[in-house]
mmCIF file of C-alpha atoms in Angstrom:
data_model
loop_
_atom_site.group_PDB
_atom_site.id
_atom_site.type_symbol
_atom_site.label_atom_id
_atom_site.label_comp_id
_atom_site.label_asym_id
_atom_site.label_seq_id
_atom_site.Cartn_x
_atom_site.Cartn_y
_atom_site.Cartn_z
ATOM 1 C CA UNK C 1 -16.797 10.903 -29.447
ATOM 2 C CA UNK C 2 -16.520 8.899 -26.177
ATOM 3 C CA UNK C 3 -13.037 10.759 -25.550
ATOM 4 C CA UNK C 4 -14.822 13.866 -25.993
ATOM 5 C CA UNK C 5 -17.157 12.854 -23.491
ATOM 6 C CA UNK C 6 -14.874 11.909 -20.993
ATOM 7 C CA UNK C 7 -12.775 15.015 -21.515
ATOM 8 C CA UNK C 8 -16.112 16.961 -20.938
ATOM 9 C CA UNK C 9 -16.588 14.813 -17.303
ATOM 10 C CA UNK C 10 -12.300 16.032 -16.389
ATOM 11 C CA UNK C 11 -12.597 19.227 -18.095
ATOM 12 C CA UNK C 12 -13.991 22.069 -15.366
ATOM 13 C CA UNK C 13 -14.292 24.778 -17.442
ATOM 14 C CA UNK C 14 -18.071 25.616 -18.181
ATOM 15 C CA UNK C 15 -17.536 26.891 -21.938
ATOM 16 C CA UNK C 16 -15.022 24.599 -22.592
ATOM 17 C CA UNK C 17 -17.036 21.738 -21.408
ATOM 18 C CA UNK C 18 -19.824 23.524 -23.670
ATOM 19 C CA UNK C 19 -17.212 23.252 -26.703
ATOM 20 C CA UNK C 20 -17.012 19.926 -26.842
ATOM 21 C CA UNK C 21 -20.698 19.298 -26.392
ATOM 22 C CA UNK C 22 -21.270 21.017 -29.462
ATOM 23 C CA UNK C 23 -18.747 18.826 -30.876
ATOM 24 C CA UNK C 24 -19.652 15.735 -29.771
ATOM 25 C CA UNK C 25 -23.601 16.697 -31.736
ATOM 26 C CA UNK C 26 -21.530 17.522 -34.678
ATOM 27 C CA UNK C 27 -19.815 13.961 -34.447
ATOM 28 C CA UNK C 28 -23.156 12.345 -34.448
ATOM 29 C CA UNK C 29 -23.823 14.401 -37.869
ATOM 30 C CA UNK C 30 -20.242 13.896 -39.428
ATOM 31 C CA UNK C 31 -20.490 10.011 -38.285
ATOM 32 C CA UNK C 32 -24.246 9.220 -40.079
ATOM 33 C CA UNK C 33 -22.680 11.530 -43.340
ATOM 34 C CA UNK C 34 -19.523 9.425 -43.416
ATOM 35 C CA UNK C 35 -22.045 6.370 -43.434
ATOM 36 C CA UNK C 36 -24.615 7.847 -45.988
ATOM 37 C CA UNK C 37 -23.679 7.524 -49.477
ATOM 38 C CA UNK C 38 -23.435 11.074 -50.559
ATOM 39 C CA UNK C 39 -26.339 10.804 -53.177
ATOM 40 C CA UNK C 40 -28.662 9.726 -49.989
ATOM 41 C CA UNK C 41 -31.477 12.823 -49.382
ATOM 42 C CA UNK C 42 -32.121 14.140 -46.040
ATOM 43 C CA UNK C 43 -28.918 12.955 -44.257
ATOM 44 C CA UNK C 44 -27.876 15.545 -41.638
ATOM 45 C CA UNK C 45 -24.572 16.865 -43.195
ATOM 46 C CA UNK C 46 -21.382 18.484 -41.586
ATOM 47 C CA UNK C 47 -21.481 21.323 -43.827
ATOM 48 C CA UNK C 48 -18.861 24.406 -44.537
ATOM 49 C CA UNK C 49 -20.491 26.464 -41.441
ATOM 50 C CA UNK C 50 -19.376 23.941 -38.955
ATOM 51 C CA UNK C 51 -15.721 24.239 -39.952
ATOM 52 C CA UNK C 52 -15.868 28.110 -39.638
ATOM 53 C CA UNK C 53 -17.398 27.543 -36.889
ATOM 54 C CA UNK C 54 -14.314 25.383 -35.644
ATOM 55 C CA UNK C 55 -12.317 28.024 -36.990
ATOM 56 C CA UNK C 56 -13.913 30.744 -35.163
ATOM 57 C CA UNK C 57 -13.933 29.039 -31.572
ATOM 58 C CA UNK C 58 -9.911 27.966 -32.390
ATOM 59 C CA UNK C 59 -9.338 31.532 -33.021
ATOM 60 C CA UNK C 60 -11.282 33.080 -30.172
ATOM 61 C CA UNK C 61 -9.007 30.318 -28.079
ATOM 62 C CA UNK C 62 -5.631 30.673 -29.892
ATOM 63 C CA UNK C 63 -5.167 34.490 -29.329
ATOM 64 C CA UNK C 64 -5.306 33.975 -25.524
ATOM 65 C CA UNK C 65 -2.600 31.426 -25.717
ATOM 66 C CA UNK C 66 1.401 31.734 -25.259
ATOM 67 C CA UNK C 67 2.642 31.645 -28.558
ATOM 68 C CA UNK C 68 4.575 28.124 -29.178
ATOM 69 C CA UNK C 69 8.161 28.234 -30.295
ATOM 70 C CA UNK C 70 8.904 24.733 -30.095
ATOM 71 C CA UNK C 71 6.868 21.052 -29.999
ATOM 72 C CA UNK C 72 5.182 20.439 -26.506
ATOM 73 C CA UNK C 73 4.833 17.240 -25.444
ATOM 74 C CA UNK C 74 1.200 15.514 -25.049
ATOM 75 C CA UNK C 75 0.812 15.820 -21.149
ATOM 76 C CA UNK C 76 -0.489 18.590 -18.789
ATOM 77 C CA UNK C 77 -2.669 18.030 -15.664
ATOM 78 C CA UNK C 78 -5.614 15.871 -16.069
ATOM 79 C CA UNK C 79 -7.632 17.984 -18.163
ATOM 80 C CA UNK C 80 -4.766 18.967 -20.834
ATOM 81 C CA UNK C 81 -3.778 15.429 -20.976
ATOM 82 C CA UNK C 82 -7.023 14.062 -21.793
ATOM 83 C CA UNK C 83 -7.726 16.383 -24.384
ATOM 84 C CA UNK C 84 -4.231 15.651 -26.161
ATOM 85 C CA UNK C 85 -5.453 12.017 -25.955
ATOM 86 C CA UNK C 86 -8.074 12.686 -27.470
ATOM 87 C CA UNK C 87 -6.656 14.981 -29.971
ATOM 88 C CA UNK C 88 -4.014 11.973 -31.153
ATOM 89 C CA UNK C 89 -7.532 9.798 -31.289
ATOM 90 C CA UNK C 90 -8.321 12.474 -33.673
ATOM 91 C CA UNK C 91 -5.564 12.633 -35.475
ATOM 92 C CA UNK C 92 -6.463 8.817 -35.845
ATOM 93 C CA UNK C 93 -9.620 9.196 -37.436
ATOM 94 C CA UNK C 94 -8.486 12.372 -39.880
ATOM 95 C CA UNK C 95 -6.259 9.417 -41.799
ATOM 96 C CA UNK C 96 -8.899 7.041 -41.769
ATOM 97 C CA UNK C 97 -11.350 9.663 -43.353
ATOM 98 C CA UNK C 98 -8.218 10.607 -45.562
ATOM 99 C CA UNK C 99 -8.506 6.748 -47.107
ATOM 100 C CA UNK C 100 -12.213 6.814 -47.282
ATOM 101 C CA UNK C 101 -11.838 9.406 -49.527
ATOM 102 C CA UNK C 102 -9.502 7.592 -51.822
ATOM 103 C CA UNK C 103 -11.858 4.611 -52.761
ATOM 104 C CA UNK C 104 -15.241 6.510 -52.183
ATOM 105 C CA UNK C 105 -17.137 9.452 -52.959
ATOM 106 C CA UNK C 106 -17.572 11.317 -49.419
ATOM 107 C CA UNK C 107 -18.747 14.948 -48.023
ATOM 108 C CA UNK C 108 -15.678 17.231 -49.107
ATOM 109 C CA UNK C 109 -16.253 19.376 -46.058
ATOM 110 C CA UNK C 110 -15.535 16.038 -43.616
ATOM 111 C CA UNK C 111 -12.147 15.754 -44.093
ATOM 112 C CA UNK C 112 -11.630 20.025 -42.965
ATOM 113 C CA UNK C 113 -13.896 19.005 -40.722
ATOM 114 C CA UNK C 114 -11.824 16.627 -38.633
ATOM 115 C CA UNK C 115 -8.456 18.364 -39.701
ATOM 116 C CA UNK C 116 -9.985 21.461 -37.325
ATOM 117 C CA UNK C 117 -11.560 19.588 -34.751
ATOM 118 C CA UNK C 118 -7.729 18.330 -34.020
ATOM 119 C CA UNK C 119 -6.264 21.694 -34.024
ATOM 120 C CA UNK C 120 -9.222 22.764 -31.786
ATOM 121 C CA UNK C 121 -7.997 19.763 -29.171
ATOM 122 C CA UNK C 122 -4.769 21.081 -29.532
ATOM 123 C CA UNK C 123 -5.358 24.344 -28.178
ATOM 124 C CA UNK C 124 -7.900 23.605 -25.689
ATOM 125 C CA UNK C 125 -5.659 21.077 -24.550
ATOM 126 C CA UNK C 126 -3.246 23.972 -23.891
ATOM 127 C CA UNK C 127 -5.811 26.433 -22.595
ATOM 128 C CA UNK C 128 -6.816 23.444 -20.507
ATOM 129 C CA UNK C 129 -3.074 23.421 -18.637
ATOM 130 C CA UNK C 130 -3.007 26.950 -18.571
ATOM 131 C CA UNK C 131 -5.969 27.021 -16.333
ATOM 132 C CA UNK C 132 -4.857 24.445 -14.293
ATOM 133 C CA UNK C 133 -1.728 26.735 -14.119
ATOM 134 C CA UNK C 134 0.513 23.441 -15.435
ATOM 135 C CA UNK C 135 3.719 24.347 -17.163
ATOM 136 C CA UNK C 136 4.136 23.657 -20.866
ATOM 137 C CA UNK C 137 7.213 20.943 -21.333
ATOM 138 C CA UNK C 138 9.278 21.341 -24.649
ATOM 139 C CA UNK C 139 10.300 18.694 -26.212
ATOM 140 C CA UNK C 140 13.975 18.511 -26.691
ATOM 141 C CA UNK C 141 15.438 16.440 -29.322
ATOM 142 C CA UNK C 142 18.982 14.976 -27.400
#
């Protein structure tokens, strides 16, 4: 959540910034689920609509985006590169959800939950450097 935050402080897009603020109240909700046990009554929890949510702002994103024919490394301008850090921190937390899950009962919808938010980095990350008007680098495998 605090990358989020400070990607929202670099990022100078207004709706982008407004993204992630909706994502960062969402992370407050996924964050007191993961700690509820899932019997517990009137916990706020992240529920199916804030994945298609996810899935609606990646989509509204993704269409305006070159389409990607190869890996891209994690860099950009200032912007871009935050949000890839912050996607990787992501990432991060998507496996550690992944092992709660093995050895407790948890919200099903958390782990889709996360898995989005990533891919949602991901492009904003990219629609972050294409703003900035910062050139994609491939990665090439020598």
């Amino acid at each position: 959540n605090s990358q989020i935050g400070l990607a929202r402080a670099i990022v100078k897009d207004a709706k982008t910034r407004k993204i992630l603020k909706g994502v960062q109240e969402d992370l407050f909700t996924l964050g007191g689920d993961l700690a509820s046990e899932l019997v517990s009554a009137n916990v706020p929890r992240i529920s199916k609509s804030h994945v298609d949510n996810l899935e609606k702002t990646i989509d509204s994103i993704h269409g305006g985006l070159k389409p990607l024919r190869r890996f891209i490394l994690p860099t950009g301008g200032a912007a871009g590169a935050q949000l890839q850090v912050t996607r990787a921190v992501c990432r991060r937390a998507e496996r550690r959800v992944a092992a709660l899950a093995k050895i407790e009962a948890i919200n099903p919808e958390a782990i889709p939950y996360v898995n989005r938010l990533s891919s949602l980095l991901f492009d904003l990350a990219r629609l972050a450097n294409q703003r900035d008007k910062v050139k994609e680098e491939e990665w090439t495998h020598e």
